[in-house]
PDB file of C-alpha atoms and ligand atoms in Angstrom:
ATOM      1  CA  UNK A   1      55.586 173.597  80.598  1.00 97.00           C
ATOM      2  CA  UNK A   2      57.638 171.342  82.961  1.00 98.00           C
ATOM      3  CA  UNK A   3      56.224 170.588  86.519  1.00 97.00           C
ATOM      4  CA  UNK A   4      58.329 169.640  89.403  1.00 97.00           C
ATOM      5  CA  UNK A   5      56.390 168.077  92.405  1.00 94.00           C
ATOM      6  CA  UNK A   6      58.392 169.141  95.589  1.00 95.00           C
ATOM      7  CA  UNK A   7      57.671 168.222  99.083  1.00 93.00           C
ATOM      8  CA  UNK A   8      55.540 164.996  98.446  1.00 94.00           C
ATOM      9  CA  UNK A   9      54.216 163.060 101.357  1.00 97.00           C
ATOM     10  CA  UNK A  10      54.635 159.169 100.774  1.00 98.00           C
ATOM     11  CA  UNK A  11      52.250 156.444 102.347  1.00 98.00           C
ATOM     12  CA  UNK A  12      53.295 152.989 101.732  1.00 98.00           C
ATOM     13  CA  UNK A  13      51.081 150.054 101.981  1.00 98.00           C
ATOM     14  CA  UNK A  14      51.525 146.295 101.245  1.00 98.00           C
ATOM     15  CA  UNK A  15      50.061 142.923 102.097  1.00 98.00           C
ATOM     16  CA  UNK A  16      52.361 140.907 104.685  1.00 98.00           C
ATOM     17  CA  UNK A  17      53.175 137.427 102.997  1.00 97.00           C
ATOM     18  CA  UNK A  18      51.454 134.634 105.063  1.00 97.00           C
ATOM     19  CA  UNK A  19      49.528 137.133 107.205  1.00 98.00           C
ATOM     20  CA  UNK A  20      46.938 134.607 108.003  1.00 98.00           C
ATOM     21  CA  UNK A  21      49.470 132.447 110.025  1.00 98.00           C
ATOM     22  CA  UNK A  22      51.060 135.562 111.537  1.00 98.00           C
ATOM     23  CA  UNK A  23      47.632 136.742 112.766  1.00 98.00           C
ATOM     24  CA  UNK A  24      46.786 133.657 114.322  1.00 98.00           C
ATOM     25  CA  UNK A  25      49.669 133.988 116.597  1.00 98.00           C
ATOM     26  CA  UNK A  26      49.272 137.903 117.096  1.00 98.00           C
ATOM     27  CA  UNK A  27      45.626 137.859 118.100  1.00 98.00           C
ATOM     28  CA  UNK A  28      45.997 135.693 121.260  1.00 98.00           C
ATOM     29  CA  UNK A  29      49.281 137.555 122.077  1.00 98.00           C
ATOM     30  CA  UNK A  30      47.472 140.927 121.974  1.00 98.00           C
ATOM     31  CA  UNK A  31      44.470 139.659 124.082  1.00 97.00           C
ATOM     32  CA  UNK A  32      47.029 138.268 126.410  1.00 97.00           C
ATOM     33  CA  UNK A  33      48.671 141.744 126.818  1.00 96.00           C
ATOM     34  CA  UNK A  34      45.131 143.108 127.322  1.00 96.00           C
ATOM     35  CA  UNK A  35      44.536 140.801 130.256  1.00 96.00           C
ATOM     36  CA  UNK A  36      47.755 141.545 131.926  1.00 94.00           C
ATOM     37  CA  UNK A  37      47.262 145.269 131.522  1.00 90.00           C
ATOM     38  CA  UNK A  38      43.666 146.042 131.432  1.00 84.00           C
ATOM     39  CA  UNK A  39      44.203 149.694 132.043  1.00 84.00           C
ATOM     40  CA  UNK A  40      46.695 150.415 129.124  1.00 83.00           C
ATOM     41  CA  UNK A  41      47.866 153.789 128.066  1.00 83.00           C
ATOM     42  CA  UNK A  42      45.954 156.919 127.098  1.00 81.00           C
ATOM     43  CA  UNK A  43      47.164 158.488 123.859  1.00 79.00           C
ATOM     44  CA  UNK A  44      45.003 158.904 120.877  1.00 80.00           C
ATOM     45  CA  UNK A  45      42.490 156.238 121.781  1.00 82.00           C
ATOM     46  CA  UNK A  46      38.756 157.032 122.454  1.00 86.00           C
ATOM     47  CA  UNK A  47      37.006 154.070 124.028  1.00 88.00           C
ATOM     48  CA  UNK A  48      39.646 151.618 122.853  1.00 92.00           C
ATOM     49  CA  UNK A  49      42.557 149.876 124.609  1.00 94.00           C
ATOM     50  CA  UNK A  50      46.178 151.058 123.959  1.00 93.00           C
ATOM     51  CA  UNK A  51      48.846 148.671 125.260  1.00 94.00           C
ATOM     52  CA  UNK A  52      52.150 149.557 126.754  1.00 93.00           C
ATOM     53  CA  UNK A  53      54.607 150.604 123.981  1.00 93.00           C
ATOM     54  CA  UNK A  54      57.462 148.069 124.425  1.00 95.00           C
ATOM     55  CA  UNK A  55      55.879 145.000 122.592  1.00 96.00           C
ATOM     56  CA  UNK A  56      58.979 144.905 120.315  1.00 96.00           C
ATOM     57  CA  UNK A  57      60.881 143.526 123.262  1.00 97.00           C
ATOM     58  CA  UNK A  58      58.654 140.463 123.444  1.00 97.00           C
ATOM     59  CA  UNK A  59      59.375 137.570 121.387  1.00 97.00           C
ATOM     60  CA  UNK A  60      55.690 137.080 120.308  1.00 97.00           C
ATOM     61  CA  UNK A  61      56.176 140.323 118.310  1.00 98.00           C
ATOM     62  CA  UNK A  62      59.525 139.718 116.656  1.00 98.00           C
ATOM     63  CA  UNK A  63      58.242 138.500 113.353  1.00 98.00           C
ATOM     64  CA  UNK A  64      56.102 141.718 112.848  1.00 98.00           C
ATOM     65  CA  UNK A  65      58.925 143.949 114.136  1.00 98.00           C
ATOM     66  CA  UNK A  66      61.294 142.469 111.512  1.00 98.00           C
ATOM     67  CA  UNK A  67      58.713 143.108 108.736  1.00 98.00           C
ATOM     68  CA  UNK A  68      58.329 146.595 109.782  1.00 98.00           C
ATOM     69  CA  UNK A  69      62.131 147.470 109.872  1.00 98.00           C
ATOM     70  CA  UNK A  70      62.807 145.731 106.504  1.00 98.00           C
ATOM     71  CA  UNK A  71      60.091 147.751 104.949  1.00 98.00           C
ATOM     72  CA  UNK A  72      61.016 150.956 106.624  1.00 98.00           C
ATOM     73  CA  UNK A  73      64.564 150.390 105.315  1.00 98.00           C
ATOM     74  CA  UNK A  74      63.100 150.098 101.884  1.00 98.00           C
ATOM     75  CA  UNK A  75      61.083 153.382 102.383  1.00 98.00           C
ATOM     76  CA  UNK A  76      64.180 155.127 103.754  1.00 98.00           C
ATOM     77  CA  UNK A  77      66.137 153.983 100.746  1.00 97.00           C
ATOM     78  CA  UNK A  78      63.474 155.298  98.313  1.00 97.00           C
ATOM     79  CA  UNK A  79      63.669 158.747 100.204  1.00 97.00           C
ATOM     80  CA  UNK A  80      67.356 158.978 100.176  1.00 98.00           C
ATOM     81  CA  UNK A  81      68.191 158.519 103.787  1.00 98.00           C
ATOM     82  CA  UNK A  82      71.789 157.546 104.677  1.00 97.00           C
ATOM     83  CA  UNK A  83      71.649 153.980 105.156  1.00 97.00           C
ATOM     84  CA  UNK A  84      75.319 153.318 104.852  1.00 97.00           C
ATOM     85  CA  UNK A  85      76.128 155.228 107.996  1.00 97.00           C
ATOM     86  CA  UNK A  86      72.767 154.760 109.588  1.00 97.00           C
ATOM     87  CA  UNK A  87      70.319 152.025 110.293  1.00 96.00           C
ATOM     88  CA  UNK A  88      66.735 151.836 111.579  1.00 97.00           C
ATOM     89  CA  UNK A  89      65.265 150.212 114.544  1.00 97.00           C
ATOM     90  CA  UNK A  90      61.791 150.010 116.207  1.00 98.00           C
ATOM     91  CA  UNK A  91      61.681 152.479 118.995  1.00 97.00           C
ATOM     92  CA  UNK A  92      58.306 151.647 120.224  1.00 97.00           C
ATOM     93  CA  UNK A  93      55.554 149.204 119.372  1.00 98.00           C
ATOM     94  CA  UNK A  94      52.093 148.807 120.806  1.00 97.00           C
ATOM     95  CA  UNK A  95      48.687 147.054 120.159  1.00 97.00           C
ATOM     96  CA  UNK A  96      45.375 148.717 119.980  1.00 97.00           C
ATOM     97  CA  UNK A  97      42.051 147.181 120.535  1.00 97.00           C
ATOM     98  CA  UNK A  98      39.123 149.190 119.294  1.00 97.00           C
ATOM     99  CA  UNK A  99      35.737 147.685 120.330  1.00 97.00           C
ATOM    100  CA  UNK A 100      32.419 148.982 118.727  1.00 97.00           C
ATOM    101  CA  UNK A 101      32.308 152.703 118.729  1.00 97.00           C
ATOM    102  CA  UNK A 102      36.123 153.109 119.610  1.00 96.00           C
ATOM    103  CA  UNK A 103      38.238 155.396 117.545  1.00 96.00           C
ATOM    104  CA  UNK A 104      41.503 157.414 117.567  1.00 95.00           C
ATOM    105  CA  UNK A 105      41.777 161.119 117.557  1.00 94.00           C
ATOM    106  CA  UNK A 106      43.835 163.140 114.916  1.00 96.00           C
ATOM    107  CA  UNK A 107      47.459 162.942 116.125  1.00 96.00           C
ATOM    108  CA  UNK A 108      51.181 162.297 114.959  1.00 97.00           C
ATOM    109  CA  UNK A 109      54.048 160.440 116.511  1.00 96.00           C
ATOM    110  CA  UNK A 110      56.786 162.837 117.794  1.00 95.00           C
ATOM    111  CA  UNK A 111      60.513 161.841 118.215  1.00 94.00           C
ATOM    112  CA  UNK A 112      60.230 159.316 115.429  1.00 97.00           C
ATOM    113  CA  UNK A 113      61.001 159.182 111.814  1.00 98.00           C
ATOM    114  CA  UNK A 114      58.630 156.668 110.252  1.00 98.00           C
ATOM    115  CA  UNK A 115      55.532 155.151 111.819  1.00 98.00           C
ATOM    116  CA  UNK A 116      53.267 152.336 110.776  1.00 98.00           C
ATOM    117  CA  UNK A 117      50.312 150.098 111.471  1.00 98.00           C
ATOM    118  CA  UNK A 118      49.579 146.414 110.764  1.00 98.00           C
ATOM    119  CA  UNK A 119      45.980 145.070 110.868  1.00 98.00           C
ATOM    120  CA  UNK A 120      45.508 141.731 112.853  1.00 98.00           C
ATOM    121  CA  UNK A 121      41.720 141.759 112.945  1.00 98.00           C
ATOM    122  CA  UNK A 122      39.753 144.121 110.764  1.00 98.00           C
ATOM    123  CA  UNK A 123      36.047 143.467 109.864  1.00 98.00           C
ATOM    124  CA  UNK A 124      33.983 145.497 107.454  1.00 97.00           C
ATOM    125  CA  UNK A 125      33.081 148.903 108.862  1.00 98.00           C
ATOM    126  CA  UNK A 126      35.742 148.580 111.590  1.00 98.00           C
ATOM    127  CA  UNK A 127      37.033 152.111 110.923  1.00 98.00           C
ATOM    128  CA  UNK A 128      39.566 153.119 108.400  1.00 98.00           C
ATOM    129  CA  UNK A 129      42.859 155.227 109.032  1.00 98.00           C
ATOM    130  CA  UNK A 130      42.789 158.621 107.625  1.00 98.00           C
ATOM    131  CA  UNK A 131      45.654 161.080 106.929  1.00 98.00           C
ATOM    132  CA  UNK A 132      45.237 164.848 106.546  1.00 97.00           C
ATOM    133  CA  UNK A 133      47.030 167.087 104.208  1.00 95.00           C
ATOM    134  CA  UNK A 134      49.858 168.321 106.281  1.00 93.00           C
ATOM    135  CA  UNK A 135      50.186 171.680 104.222  1.00 91.00           C
ATOM    136  CA  UNK A 136      48.027 173.768 106.394  1.00 85.00           C
ATOM    137  CA  UNK A 137      48.757 176.976 104.480  1.00 89.00           C
ATOM    138  CA  UNK A 138      47.539 175.252 101.160  1.00 86.00           C
ATOM    139  CA  UNK A 139      44.167 175.605 102.420  1.00 85.00           C
ATOM    140  CA  UNK A 140      43.732 179.201 103.323  1.00 88.00           C
ATOM    141  CA  UNK A 141      41.976 179.643 100.107  1.00 88.00           C
ATOM    142  CA  UNK A 142      40.673 176.624  98.281  1.00 85.00           C
ATOM    143  CA  UNK A 143      40.177 176.714  94.536  1.00 89.00           C
ATOM    144  CA  UNK A 144      36.992 175.296  92.935  1.00 94.00           C
ATOM    145  CA  UNK A 145      37.738 171.643  92.418  1.00 94.00           C
ATOM    146  CA  UNK A 146      36.605 169.680  89.481  1.00 97.00           C
ATOM    147  CA  UNK A 147      38.373 166.420  90.557  1.00 96.00           C
ATOM    148  CA  UNK A 148      40.162 164.860  93.494  1.00 94.00           C
ATOM    149  CA  UNK A 149      43.877 164.448  92.746  1.00 94.00           C
ATOM    150  CA  UNK A 150      46.974 164.433  95.004  1.00 93.00           C
ATOM    151  CA  UNK A 151      46.973 168.275  94.660  1.00 91.00           C
ATOM    152  CA  UNK A 152      43.330 168.862  95.591  1.00 92.00           C
ATOM    153  CA  UNK A 153      42.578 166.172  98.150  1.00 93.00           C
ATOM    154  CA  UNK A 154      42.630 167.217 101.781  1.00 93.00           C
ATOM    155  CA  UNK A 155      42.019 163.890 103.526  1.00 96.00           C
ATOM    156  CA  UNK A 156      42.767 160.317 102.361  1.00 97.00           C
ATOM    157  CA  UNK A 157      41.331 157.157 104.132  1.00 98.00           C
ATOM    158  CA  UNK A 158      42.715 153.686 103.964  1.00 98.00           C
ATOM    159  CA  UNK A 159      40.313 150.746 104.751  1.00 98.00           C
ATOM    160  CA  UNK A 160      41.594 148.659 107.664  1.00 98.00           C
ATOM    161  CA  UNK A 161      42.470 145.258 105.968  1.00 98.00           C
ATOM    162  CA  UNK A 162      43.880 142.234 107.758  1.00 98.00           C
ATOM    163  CA  UNK A 163      47.397 141.517 106.909  1.00 98.00           C
ATOM    164  CA  UNK A 164      48.049 145.010 105.446  1.00 98.00           C
ATOM    165  CA  UNK A 165      50.942 147.105 106.808  1.00 98.00           C
ATOM    166  CA  UNK A 166      50.961 150.924 106.152  1.00 98.00           C
ATOM    167  CA  UNK A 167      54.116 152.993 106.728  1.00 98.00           C
ATOM    168  CA  UNK A 168      54.030 156.851 106.686  1.00 98.00           C
ATOM    169  CA  UNK A 169      56.180 159.762 107.977  1.00 98.00           C
ATOM    170  CA  UNK A 170      55.697 160.061 111.832  1.00 98.00           C
ATOM    171  CA  UNK A 171      54.866 163.813 111.487  1.00 98.00           C
ATOM    172  CA  UNK A 172      51.755 163.191 109.249  1.00 98.00           C
ATOM    173  CA  UNK A 173      48.678 163.790 111.190  1.00 97.00           C
ATOM    174  CA  UNK A 174      46.282 160.768 111.127  1.00 97.00           C
ATOM    175  CA  UNK A 175      43.317 159.330 113.026  1.00 97.00           C
ATOM    176  CA  UNK A 176      41.020 156.138 113.071  1.00 97.00           C
ATOM    177  CA  UNK A 177      37.452 156.208 112.150  1.00 98.00           C
ATOM    178  CA  UNK A 178      34.733 154.873 114.657  1.00 98.00           C
ATOM    179  CA  UNK A 179      34.444 151.124 114.633  1.00 98.00           C
ATOM    180  CA  UNK A 180      30.890 150.533 113.487  1.00 98.00           C
ATOM    181  CA  UNK A 181      31.184 146.704 113.446  1.00 98.00           C
ATOM    182  CA  UNK A 182      30.153 144.339 116.067  1.00 98.00           C
ATOM    183  CA  UNK A 183      33.739 142.947 116.364  1.00 98.00           C
ATOM    184  CA  UNK A 184      36.942 144.191 117.916  1.00 98.00           C
ATOM    185  CA  UNK A 185      39.536 145.931 115.616  1.00 98.00           C
ATOM    186  CA  UNK A 186      43.084 144.727 116.430  1.00 98.00           C
ATOM    187  CA  UNK A 187      46.208 146.329 115.196  1.00 98.00           C
ATOM    188  CA  UNK A 188      49.799 146.806 115.987  1.00 98.00           C
ATOM    189  CA  UNK A 189      51.484 150.271 115.739  1.00 98.00           C
ATOM    190  CA  UNK A 190      55.144 151.069 115.723  1.00 98.00           C
ATOM    191  CA  UNK A 191      57.683 153.914 115.517  1.00 98.00           C
ATOM    192  CA  UNK A 192      60.865 153.643 113.599  1.00 98.00           C
ATOM    193  CA  UNK A 193      63.857 155.634 114.551  1.00 98.00           C
ATOM    194  CA  UNK A 194      67.497 155.811 113.130  1.00 97.00           C
ATOM    195  CA  UNK A 195      70.945 155.195 114.813  1.00 96.00           C
ATOM    196  CA  UNK A 196      74.656 155.044 113.714  1.00 95.00           C
ATOM    197  CA  UNK A 197      75.562 151.579 112.505  1.00 93.00           C
ATOM    198  CA  UNK A 198      77.985 150.023 114.897  1.00 82.00           C
TER     199      UNK A 198
HETATM  200 FE1  FE2 B   1      49.164 156.922 115.378  1.00 90.30          FE
END
């Protein structure tokens, strides 16, 4: 018997080289943004701070934006996107500070192709990012499950780890668990879009 796996949902994750050095610069840059714009924006954040979404236009965030684009291009290449005629760019980029007890509701990122997150500060129990199986109809009748596999699992959680970047399809519903640590949880999120090559 041959099996074909159609309609898979990829989640890429990797450690950014020299992330300690990068985070040393990003940490004060994010707190600086917070000081300039204490109010922030209200999206998926519960008790946390969400910056304005154009950090990619600021020089302090160029290094992480370039890493995001390069890896999104690799992801697009794997999936078979037309990268001869089109290229990718960061359409929005924002920072989130989740203090103790803050979290992010289940949500997705409309008007975007790939999205991602990079962890600048993440202590133990600061809250993982979880993804829900997007195939709602697959759960109308659940089989009896002997083991969790990519076919039976309904929710997958990735621990927030400093220096790690996660990239996923923008339509994939996700949220962030409550920060149960005593320290702030800082991350940078981004949306990737595509445009015609010049
Ligand atoms: Fe998100």
